[in-house]
mmCIF file of C-alpha atoms and ligand atoms in Angstrom:
data_model
loop_
_atom_site.group_PDB
_atom_site.id
_atom_site.type_symbol
_atom_site.label_atom_id
_atom_site.label_comp_id
_atom_site.label_asym_id
_atom_site.label_seq_id
_atom_site.Cartn_x
_atom_site.Cartn_y
_atom_site.Cartn_z
ATOM 1 C CA MET I 188 -10.175 -15.555 -1.871
ATOM 2 C CA ARG I 189 -13.107 -14.212 -3.908
ATOM 3 C CA ASP I 190 -12.165 -13.176 -7.448
ATOM 4 C CA ASP I 191 -15.473 -12.058 -9.006
ATOM 5 C CA PHE I 192 -15.200 -8.346 -8.284
ATOM 6 C CA LYS I 193 -16.640 -5.754 -10.656
ATOM 7 C CA HIS I 194 -13.813 -3.213 -10.379
ATOM 8 C CA LEU I 195 -10.885 -5.395 -9.325
ATOM 9 C CA LEU I 196 -8.812 -8.048 -11.041
ATOM 10 C CA ILE I 197 -7.352 -10.748 -8.787
ATOM 11 C CA ARG I 198 -4.354 -12.768 -9.905
ATOM 12 C CA HIS I 199 -2.688 -15.509 -7.876
ATOM 13 C CA ASP I 200 0.870 -16.507 -8.650
ATOM 14 C CA GLY I 201 2.098 -18.976 -6.037
ATOM 15 C CA ALA I 202 1.897 -17.220 -2.668
ATOM 16 C CA VAL I 203 1.631 -13.754 -4.269
ATOM 17 C CA VAL I 204 -1.734 -12.150 -4.930
ATOM 18 C CA THR I 205 -1.965 -9.123 -7.202
ATOM 19 C CA ILE I 206 -5.017 -6.906 -6.734
ATOM 20 C CA THR I 207 -5.528 -4.607 -9.716
ATOM 21 C CA MET I 208 -7.901 -1.646 -9.474
ATOM 22 C CA ASN I 209 -9.762 -1.782 -12.735
ATOM 23 C CA ARG I 210 -11.565 1.381 -13.861
ATOM 24 C CA PRO I 211 -9.030 2.426 -16.493
ATOM 25 C CA THR I 212 -11.292 4.807 -18.441
ATOM 26 C CA VAL I 213 -11.235 7.144 -15.402
ATOM 27 C CA LEU I 214 -7.671 6.252 -14.412
ATOM 28 C CA ASN I 215 -8.979 3.948 -11.660
ATOM 29 C CA ALA I 216 -10.620 6.790 -9.730
ATOM 30 C CA PHE I 217 -12.436 5.439 -6.662
ATOM 31 C CA ASN I 218 -16.188 5.054 -6.695
ATOM 32 C CA ASP I 219 -17.928 3.555 -3.668
ATOM 33 C CA LEU I 220 -18.002 0.047 -5.092
ATOM 34 C CA MET I 221 -14.291 -0.070 -5.954
ATOM 35 C CA LEU I 222 -13.428 1.165 -2.455
ATOM 36 C CA GLN I 223 -15.718 -1.448 -0.917
ATOM 37 C CA GLU I 224 -14.246 -4.195 -3.107
ATOM 38 C CA LEU I 225 -10.636 -3.206 -2.429
ATOM 39 C CA THR I 226 -11.343 -3.197 1.304
ATOM 40 C CA GLU I 227 -12.940 -6.636 1.069
ATOM 41 C CA ALA I 228 -10.106 -8.064 -1.045
ATOM 42 C CA ALA I 229 -7.465 -6.680 1.323
ATOM 43 C CA HIS I 230 -9.339 -8.121 4.307
ATOM 44 C CA GLU I 231 -9.513 -11.543 2.651
ATOM 45 C CA ALA I 232 -5.835 -11.444 1.677
ATOM 46 C CA ALA I 233 -4.943 -10.625 5.280
ATOM 47 C CA HIS I 234 -6.701 -13.751 6.538
ATOM 48 C CA ASP I 235 -5.636 -16.176 3.798
ATOM 49 C CA GLU I 236 -2.547 -18.013 5.054
ATOM 50 C CA ALA I 237 -1.730 -19.270 1.555
ATOM 51 C CA ILE I 238 -1.064 -15.639 0.553
ATOM 52 C CA ARG I 239 2.322 -14.389 1.760
ATOM 53 C CA CYS I 240 2.689 -11.163 -0.215
ATOM 54 C CA VAL I 241 0.102 -8.720 -1.614
ATOM 55 C CA VAL I 242 0.663 -6.423 -4.602
ATOM 56 C CA ILE I 243 -1.733 -3.532 -5.263
ATOM 57 C CA THR I 244 -1.647 -1.889 -8.672
ATOM 58 C CA GLY I 245 -3.822 -0.184 -11.297
ATOM 59 C CA ALA I 246 -5.039 -1.280 -14.722
ATOM 60 C CA GLY I 247 -4.059 0.694 -17.805
ATOM 61 C CA ARG I 248 -1.928 3.812 -17.765
ATOM 62 C CA ALA I 249 -2.416 4.853 -14.107
ATOM 63 C CA PHE I 250 -2.277 3.598 -10.544
ATOM 64 C CA GLY I 251 -5.276 5.730 -9.574
ATOM 65 C CA ALA I 252 -6.723 9.246 -9.868
ATOM 66 C CA GLY I 253 -8.117 9.539 -6.346
ATOM 67 C CA GLN I 254 -11.754 9.979 -5.483
ATOM 68 C CA TYR I 255 -14.137 9.865 -8.475
ATOM 69 C CA LEU I 256 -14.896 13.586 -8.668
ATOM 70 C CA THR I 257 -18.151 13.146 -10.561
ATOM 71 C CA SER I 258 -19.741 11.484 -7.526
ATOM 72 C CA LEU I 259 -18.039 13.916 -5.125
ATOM 73 C CA ALA I 260 -19.582 16.841 -7.041
ATOM 74 C CA ALA I 261 -22.970 15.148 -7.066
ATOM 75 C CA ALA I 262 -22.802 14.622 -3.298
ATOM 76 C CA GLN I 263 -21.762 18.239 -2.777
ATOM 77 C CA ASN I 264 -24.677 19.535 -4.834
ATOM 78 C CA SER I 265 -27.272 17.276 -3.255
ATOM 79 C CA GLU I 266 -29.840 18.681 -0.847
ATOM 80 C CA ALA I 267 -28.290 16.883 2.121
ATOM 81 C CA PRO I 268 -24.542 16.850 1.364
ATOM 82 C CA GLY I 269 -23.591 15.167 4.674
ATOM 83 C CA GLN I 270 -20.139 15.115 6.208
ATOM 84 C CA ILE I 271 -17.185 14.159 4.052
ATOM 85 C CA SER I 272 -15.610 12.604 7.165
ATOM 86 C CA GLU I 273 -18.324 9.942 7.136
ATOM 87 C CA HIS I 274 -17.223 8.931 3.666
ATOM 88 C CA LEU I 275 -13.544 9.112 4.608
ATOM 89 C CA ALA I 276 -14.147 6.619 7.422
ATOM 90 C CA LYS I 277 -14.593 3.967 4.707
ATOM 91 C CA TYR I 278 -11.115 4.741 3.352
ATOM 92 C CA HIS I 279 -9.742 4.661 6.889
ATOM 93 C CA ARG I 280 -10.905 1.083 7.307
ATOM 94 C CA LEU I 281 -8.885 0.132 4.213
ATOM 95 C CA LEU I 282 -5.800 1.991 5.477
ATOM 96 C CA HIS I 283 -5.927 0.102 8.783
ATOM 97 C CA ILE I 284 -6.258 -3.240 7.012
ATOM 98 C CA LEU I 285 -3.199 -2.464 4.851
ATOM 99 C CA ARG I 286 -1.040 -1.343 7.776
ATOM 100 C CA GLU I 287 -2.094 -4.272 9.967
ATOM 101 C CA MET I 288 -1.825 -6.868 7.190
ATOM 102 C CA PRO I 289 0.365 -9.653 8.692
ATOM 103 C CA LYS I 290 2.409 -9.936 5.478
ATOM 104 C CA PRO I 291 4.177 -7.503 3.136
ATOM 105 C CA VAL I 292 2.106 -5.213 0.899
ATOM 106 C CA ILE I 293 3.695 -3.678 -2.195
ATOM 107 C CA ALA I 294 2.181 -0.792 -4.175
ATOM 108 C CA ALA I 295 3.219 -1.039 -7.837
ATOM 109 C CA ILE I 296 2.721 2.384 -9.401
ATOM 110 C CA ARG I 297 2.774 3.282 -13.042
ATOM 111 C CA GLY I 298 1.380 6.544 -14.397
ATOM 112 C CA ALA I 299 -0.651 8.857 -12.188
ATOM 113 C CA ALA I 300 -1.123 8.242 -8.470
ATOM 114 C CA ALA I 301 -3.253 11.226 -7.469
ATOM 115 C CA GLY I 302 -5.199 12.248 -4.394
ATOM 116 C CA ILE I 303 -6.313 9.449 -2.142
ATOM 117 C CA SER I 304 -4.911 6.822 -4.544
ATOM 118 C CA CYS I 305 -1.448 8.251 -3.904
ATOM 119 C CA ASN I 306 -1.956 8.019 -0.163
ATOM 120 C CA ILE I 307 -3.168 4.430 -0.361
ATOM 121 C CA ALA I 308 0.155 3.685 -2.081
ATOM 122 C CA LEU I 309 1.931 5.468 0.789
ATOM 123 C CA ALA I 310 0.091 3.250 3.301
ATOM 124 C CA CYS I 311 1.636 0.129 1.738
ATOM 125 C CA ASP I 312 4.896 -1.245 3.123
ATOM 126 C CA LEU I 313 6.981 -0.904 -0.051
ATOM 127 C CA ARG I 314 6.548 1.021 -3.310
ATOM 128 C CA ILE I 315 7.914 0.239 -6.763
ATOM 129 C CA ALA I 316 7.395 2.974 -9.370
ATOM 130 C CA ALA I 317 7.753 2.831 -13.132
ATOM 131 C CA ASP I 318 9.606 5.724 -14.689
ATOM 132 C CA ASP I 319 6.308 7.068 -16.077
ATOM 133 C CA ALA I 320 4.905 7.425 -12.536
ATOM 134 C CA ARG I 321 3.401 10.811 -11.529
ATOM 135 C CA PHE I 322 2.686 11.351 -7.827
ATOM 136 C CA ILE I 323 0.214 14.166 -7.208
ATOM 137 C CA GLN I 324 -1.137 15.278 -3.841
ATOM 138 C CA ALA I 325 -3.987 16.773 -5.854
ATOM 139 C CA PHE I 326 -6.044 17.837 -2.831
ATOM 140 C CA ALA I 327 -4.984 21.492 -2.634
ATOM 141 C CA ARG I 328 -5.720 21.840 -6.361
ATOM 142 C CA ILE I 329 -9.392 21.401 -5.441
ATOM 143 C CA GLY I 330 -9.247 23.137 -2.070
ATOM 144 C CA LEU I 331 -8.972 20.056 0.146
ATOM 145 C CA VAL I 332 -6.427 18.898 2.712
ATOM 146 C CA PRO I 333 -4.542 15.636 2.066
ATOM 147 C CA ASP I 334 -6.741 12.805 3.258
ATOM 148 C CA GLY I 335 -6.388 9.042 3.217
ATOM 149 C CA GLY I 336 -3.557 9.325 5.761
ATOM 150 C CA GLY I 337 -1.605 11.925 3.751
ATOM 151 C CA GLY I 338 -0.978 14.068 6.826
ATOM 152 C CA TYR I 339 0.519 11.030 8.558
ATOM 153 C CA PHE I 340 2.397 9.137 5.851
ATOM 154 C CA LEU I 341 3.843 11.989 3.823
ATOM 155 C CA PRO I 342 5.927 13.780 6.509
ATOM 156 C CA ARG I 343 7.106 10.428 7.850
ATOM 157 C CA LEU I 344 8.385 9.351 4.439
ATOM 158 C CA VAL I 345 9.895 12.588 3.125
ATOM 159 C CA GLY I 346 10.211 14.925 6.141
ATOM 160 C CA LEU I 347 8.027 17.816 7.240
ATOM 161 C CA GLY I 348 9.395 20.592 5.027
ATOM 162 C CA ARG I 349 9.113 18.589 1.827
ATOM 163 C CA ALA I 350 5.706 17.204 2.838
ATOM 164 C CA LEU I 351 4.340 20.728 3.282
ATOM 165 C CA GLU I 352 5.750 21.747 -0.105
ATOM 166 C CA ILE I 353 4.274 18.689 -1.834
ATOM 167 C CA ALA I 354 0.878 19.152 -0.184
ATOM 168 C CA MET I 355 0.619 22.922 -0.722
ATOM 169 C CA LEU I 356 1.957 23.193 -4.269
ATOM 170 C CA ALA I 357 0.396 19.878 -5.385
ATOM 171 C CA ASP I 358 2.963 19.648 -8.187
ATOM 172 C CA GLU I 359 3.606 16.374 -9.972
ATOM 173 C CA ILE I 360 6.536 14.316 -8.706
ATOM 174 C CA SER I 361 8.155 11.964 -11.196
ATOM 175 C CA GLY I 362 9.071 8.377 -10.379
ATOM 176 C CA ALA I 363 12.789 9.254 -10.379
ATOM 177 C CA GLU I 364 12.228 12.210 -8.036
ATOM 178 C CA ALA I 365 10.005 10.049 -5.822
ATOM 179 C CA GLU I 366 12.867 7.567 -5.450
ATOM 180 C CA ARG I 367 15.346 10.368 -4.721
ATOM 181 C CA ILE I 368 13.245 11.826 -1.872
ATOM 182 C CA GLY I 369 12.216 8.464 -0.394
ATOM 183 C CA LEU I 370 8.582 8.509 -1.481
ATOM 184 C CA VAL I 371 9.166 5.163 -3.233
ATOM 185 C CA ASN I 372 11.715 2.435 -2.648
ATOM 186 C CA LYS I 373 12.672 2.031 -6.283
ATOM 187 C CA CYS I 374 11.931 3.546 -9.690
ATOM 188 C CA VAL I 375 12.591 1.359 -12.726
ATOM 189 C CA PRO I 376 12.115 1.696 -16.493
ATOM 190 C CA LEU I 377 8.564 0.885 -17.535
ATOM 191 C CA ASP I 378 9.654 -2.214 -19.485
ATOM 192 C CA GLU I 379 11.225 -3.636 -16.290
ATOM 193 C CA PHE I 380 8.354 -2.637 -13.999
ATOM 194 C CA GLU I 381 6.340 -5.874 -13.957
ATOM 195 C CA ALA I 382 9.387 -8.130 -13.701
ATOM 196 C CA THR I 383 10.901 -6.048 -10.886
ATOM 197 C CA THR I 384 7.620 -6.033 -8.958
ATOM 198 C CA SER I 385 7.149 -9.753 -9.448
ATOM 199 C CA ALA I 386 10.719 -10.571 -8.357
ATOM 200 C CA LEU I 387 10.352 -8.498 -5.171
ATOM 201 C CA ALA I 388 6.919 -9.966 -4.391
ATOM 202 C CA HIS I 389 8.126 -13.549 -4.845
ATOM 203 C CA ARG I 390 11.230 -12.901 -2.783
ATOM 204 C CA LEU I 391 9.093 -11.568 0.062
ATOM 205 C CA ALA I 392 6.572 -14.413 -0.332
ATOM 206 C CA GLN I 393 9.388 -16.894 0.268
ATOM 207 C CA GLY I 394 10.559 -15.089 3.383
ATOM 208 C CA PRO I 395 9.708 -15.583 7.073
ATOM 209 C CA THR I 396 6.155 -14.187 6.832
ATOM 210 C CA ARG I 397 5.410 -14.309 10.551
ATOM 211 C CA THR I 398 8.616 -12.423 11.260
ATOM 212 C CA TYR I 399 7.720 -9.842 8.595
ATOM 213 C CA ALA I 400 4.428 -9.262 10.437
ATOM 214 C CA LEU I 401 6.394 -8.710 13.663
ATOM 215 C CA ILE I 402 8.804 -6.334 11.857
ATOM 216 C CA LYS I 403 5.832 -4.303 10.616
ATOM 217 C CA GLU I 404 4.411 -4.134 14.128
ATOM 218 C CA LEU I 405 7.771 -3.037 15.564
ATOM 219 C CA MET I 406 8.390 -0.336 12.931
ATOM 220 C CA TYR I 407 4.879 1.071 12.757
ATOM 221 C CA GLN I 408 4.334 1.156 16.510
ATOM 222 C CA SER I 409 7.784 2.671 17.075
ATOM 223 C CA LEU I 410 7.051 5.533 14.642
ATOM 224 C CA ASP I 411 4.870 7.217 17.210
ATOM 225 C CA GLY I 412 6.432 6.077 20.444
ATOM 226 C CA ASP I 413 9.502 6.872 22.515
ATOM 227 C CA LEU I 414 12.693 4.807 22.729
ATOM 228 C CA GLN I 415 11.710 3.070 25.935
ATOM 229 C CA THR I 416 8.379 1.929 24.518
ATOM 230 C CA SER I 417 10.029 0.738 21.299
ATOM 231 C CA LEU I 418 12.679 -1.246 23.172
ATOM 232 C CA ALA I 419 10.006 -2.903 25.323
ATOM 233 C CA LEU I 420 8.033 -3.825 22.210
ATOM 234 C CA GLU I 421 11.190 -5.121 20.530
ATOM 235 C CA GLY I 422 11.730 -7.551 23.421
ATOM 236 C CA LYS I 423 8.134 -8.733 23.328
ATOM 237 C CA LEU I 424 8.143 -9.297 19.564
ATOM 238 C CA GLN I 425 11.574 -10.947 19.580
ATOM 239 C CA ASP I 426 10.254 -13.433 22.152
ATOM 240 C CA ILE I 427 7.618 -14.384 19.573
ATOM 241 C CA ALA I 428 10.037 -14.447 16.599
ATOM 242 C CA PHE I 429 12.466 -16.590 18.624
ATOM 243 C CA THR I 430 9.938 -19.414 18.868
ATOM 244 C CA THR I 431 9.009 -19.529 15.154
ATOM 245 C CA ALA I 432 9.875 -22.447 12.904
ATOM 246 C CA ASP I 433 11.313 -19.983 10.389
ATOM 247 C CA HIS I 434 13.816 -18.680 12.942
ATOM 248 C CA LYS I 435 14.982 -22.229 13.682
ATOM 249 C CA GLU I 436 15.182 -22.919 9.933
ATOM 250 C CA GLY I 437 17.183 -19.704 9.309
ATOM 251 C CA VAL I 438 19.763 -20.593 11.950
ATOM 252 C CA ALA I 439 19.968 -24.234 10.786
ATOM 253 C CA ALA I 440 20.419 -23.142 7.167
ATOM 254 C CA PHE I 441 23.239 -20.783 8.133
ATOM 255 C CA LEU I 442 25.064 -23.448 10.121
ATOM 256 C CA GLN I 443 24.580 -26.031 7.349
ATOM 257 C CA LYS I 444 25.742 -23.499 4.705
ATOM 258 C CA ARG I 445 22.566 -23.790 2.614
ATOM 259 C CA SER I 446 19.666 -21.530 1.600
ATOM 260 C CA PRO I 447 16.769 -21.393 4.072
ATOM 261 C CA HIS I 448 13.319 -22.721 3.165
ATOM 262 C CA TYR I 449 10.863 -20.549 5.013
ATOM 263 C CA LYS I 450 7.315 -21.780 5.481
ATOM 264 C CA GLY I 451 6.025 -18.446 6.804
ATOM 265 C CA SER I 452 5.332 -19.794 10.286
HETATM 266 O O1 T3D F 723 -15.436 12.042 0.189
HETATM 267 C C1 T3D F 723 -14.331 11.813 -0.277
HETATM 268 O O2 T3D F 723 -14.030 10.694 -0.650
HETATM 269 C C2 T3D F 723 -13.327 12.928 -0.436
HETATM 270 C C3 T3D F 723 -12.017 12.388 -0.730
HETATM 271 C C4 T3D F 723 -11.238 12.959 -1.641
HETATM 272 C C5 T3D F 723 -9.953 12.336 -1.919
HETATM 273 C C6 T3D F 723 -9.340 12.702 -3.243
HETATM 274 O O3 T3D F 723 -8.781 11.816 -3.850
HETATM 275 S S1 T3D F 723 -9.392 14.303 -3.770
HETATM 276 C C7 T3D F 723 -8.451 14.272 -5.271
HETATM 277 C C8 T3D F 723 -9.244 13.742 -6.412
HETATM 278 N N1 T3D F 723 -8.431 13.557 -7.605
HETATM 279 C C9 T3D F 723 -8.003 14.562 -8.355
HETATM 280 O O4 T3D F 723 -8.232 15.726 -8.101
HETATM 281 C C10 T3D F 723 -7.253 14.178 -9.624
HETATM 282 C C11 T3D F 723 -8.102 14.439 -10.843
HETATM 283 N N2 T3D F 723 -7.430 13.983 -12.050
HETATM 284 C C12 T3D F 723 -6.413 14.645 -12.595
HETATM 285 O O5 T3D F 723 -5.944 15.664 -12.112
HETATM 286 C C13 T3D F 723 -5.854 14.079 -13.852
HETATM 287 O O6 T3D F 723 -6.813 13.214 -14.429
HETATM 288 C C14 T3D F 723 -4.520 13.323 -13.659
HETATM 289 C C15 T3D F 723 -3.415 14.324 -13.324
HETATM 290 C C16 T3D F 723 -4.634 12.270 -12.567
HETATM 291 C C17 T3D F 723 -4.151 12.615 -14.990
HETATM 292 O O7 T3D F 723 -4.167 13.560 -16.034
HETATM 293 P P1 T3D F 723 -4.171 13.024 -17.564
HETATM 294 O O8 T3D F 723 -4.085 14.256 -18.412
HETATM 295 O O9 T3D F 723 -3.133 12.004 -17.726
HETATM 296 O O10 T3D F 723 -5.571 12.279 -17.753
HETATM 297 P P2 T3D F 723 -7.022 12.941 -17.914
HETATM 298 O O11 T3D F 723 -7.277 13.202 -19.348
HETATM 299 O O12 T3D F 723 -7.173 14.102 -16.980
HETATM 300 O O13 T3D F 723 -7.955 11.768 -17.363
HETATM 301 C C18 T3D F 723 -8.395 10.703 -18.192
HETATM 302 C C19 T3D F 723 -9.876 10.513 -17.958
HETATM 303 O O14 T3D F 723 -10.078 10.178 -16.574
HETATM 304 C C20 T3D F 723 -10.666 11.797 -18.190
HETATM 305 O O15 T3D F 723 -11.930 11.426 -18.658
HETATM 306 P P3 T3D F 723 -12.292 11.616 -20.219
HETATM 307 O O16 T3D F 723 -12.037 13.046 -20.560
HETATM 308 O O17 T3D F 723 -11.382 10.678 -20.953
HETATM 309 O O18 T3D F 723 -13.740 11.239 -20.320
HETATM 310 C C21 T3D F 723 -10.804 12.373 -16.797
HETATM 311 O O19 T3D F 723 -11.907 13.215 -16.658
HETATM 312 C C22 T3D F 723 -10.996 11.098 -15.989
HETATM 313 N N3 T3D F 723 -10.596 11.303 -14.593
HETATM 314 C C23 T3D F 723 -9.345 11.389 -14.111
HETATM 315 N N4 T3D F 723 -9.380 11.554 -12.798
HETATM 316 C C24 T3D F 723 -10.659 11.555 -12.425
HETATM 317 C C25 T3D F 723 -11.457 11.389 -13.568
HETATM 318 N N5 T3D F 723 -12.790 11.370 -13.520
HETATM 319 C C26 T3D F 723 -13.360 11.525 -12.296
HETATM 320 N N6 T3D F 723 -12.646 11.647 -11.150
HETATM 321 C C27 T3D F 723 -11.318 11.683 -11.174
HETATM 322 N N7 T3D F 723 -10.611 11.795 -10.015
#
């Protein structure tokens, strides 16, 4: 995939690609170009079969500080401010690409994850936080509602009551607290953060990638459906998983008492 982005760093390590948002002087706040580049990189990662796990993280001391408020203020004060929803549609494209990515996506969060950056982390499949992480649904602090899927992801991860509290009070949530309430999968000391993220990413990259894509489809579609619909989908997806080479390999490895070697197909 392309690696000459202005505001992103791309690092390949075997079948893992790490996409680092790189505007550290403003805590990786999103300008239009970084959003466009992240969307493009995620799209390319989705279609690159050599990539079997994607890590999204931030350069410097933060994951991201949300929308770049300098440009938001400029747009607001312009003579034709336009609709904010038109701008949000660009973020929505990214959110769909992340959720539909046919391989695992990990958000690796150190320092602040505020505003729409926080919700992009929530759109990923798994989250690892360092113990210096600070999750902030900063929207209400500036009189906005949670966007970037906040109204969808937050209550599903932490429950409605806590989601309302987090969104209305917009208080900081530490990495440890985020782990306790289910906002992240794991919080680790900062000096173990990179190694923990890398170990998880490589473990997933060696797994049955096609099956992971089917698991994502089953879980995400079932979130909004009823039991009957979920069970029907489960049957359809299991028919697909049943025919994969990785399924055959997994069964053979078990019977031969050895570790499986998944090719992702
Ligand atoms: O159309 C649309 O796209 C609307 C969508 C909106 C979605 C949103 O994301 S709304 C929410 C936007 N984000 C925020 O409100 C968060 C703003 N930032 C902060 O509250 C704080 O910076 C943090 C709590 C994240 C971190 O605090 P701290 O004390 O660790 O760092 P700092 O000193 O505030 O920030 C460091 C620098 O980054 C500083 O610049 P300076 O003084 O060194 O020149 C600060 O101004 C800059 N910065 C941080 N966040 C933003 C930013 N500059 C512009 N936009 C930012 N979002």
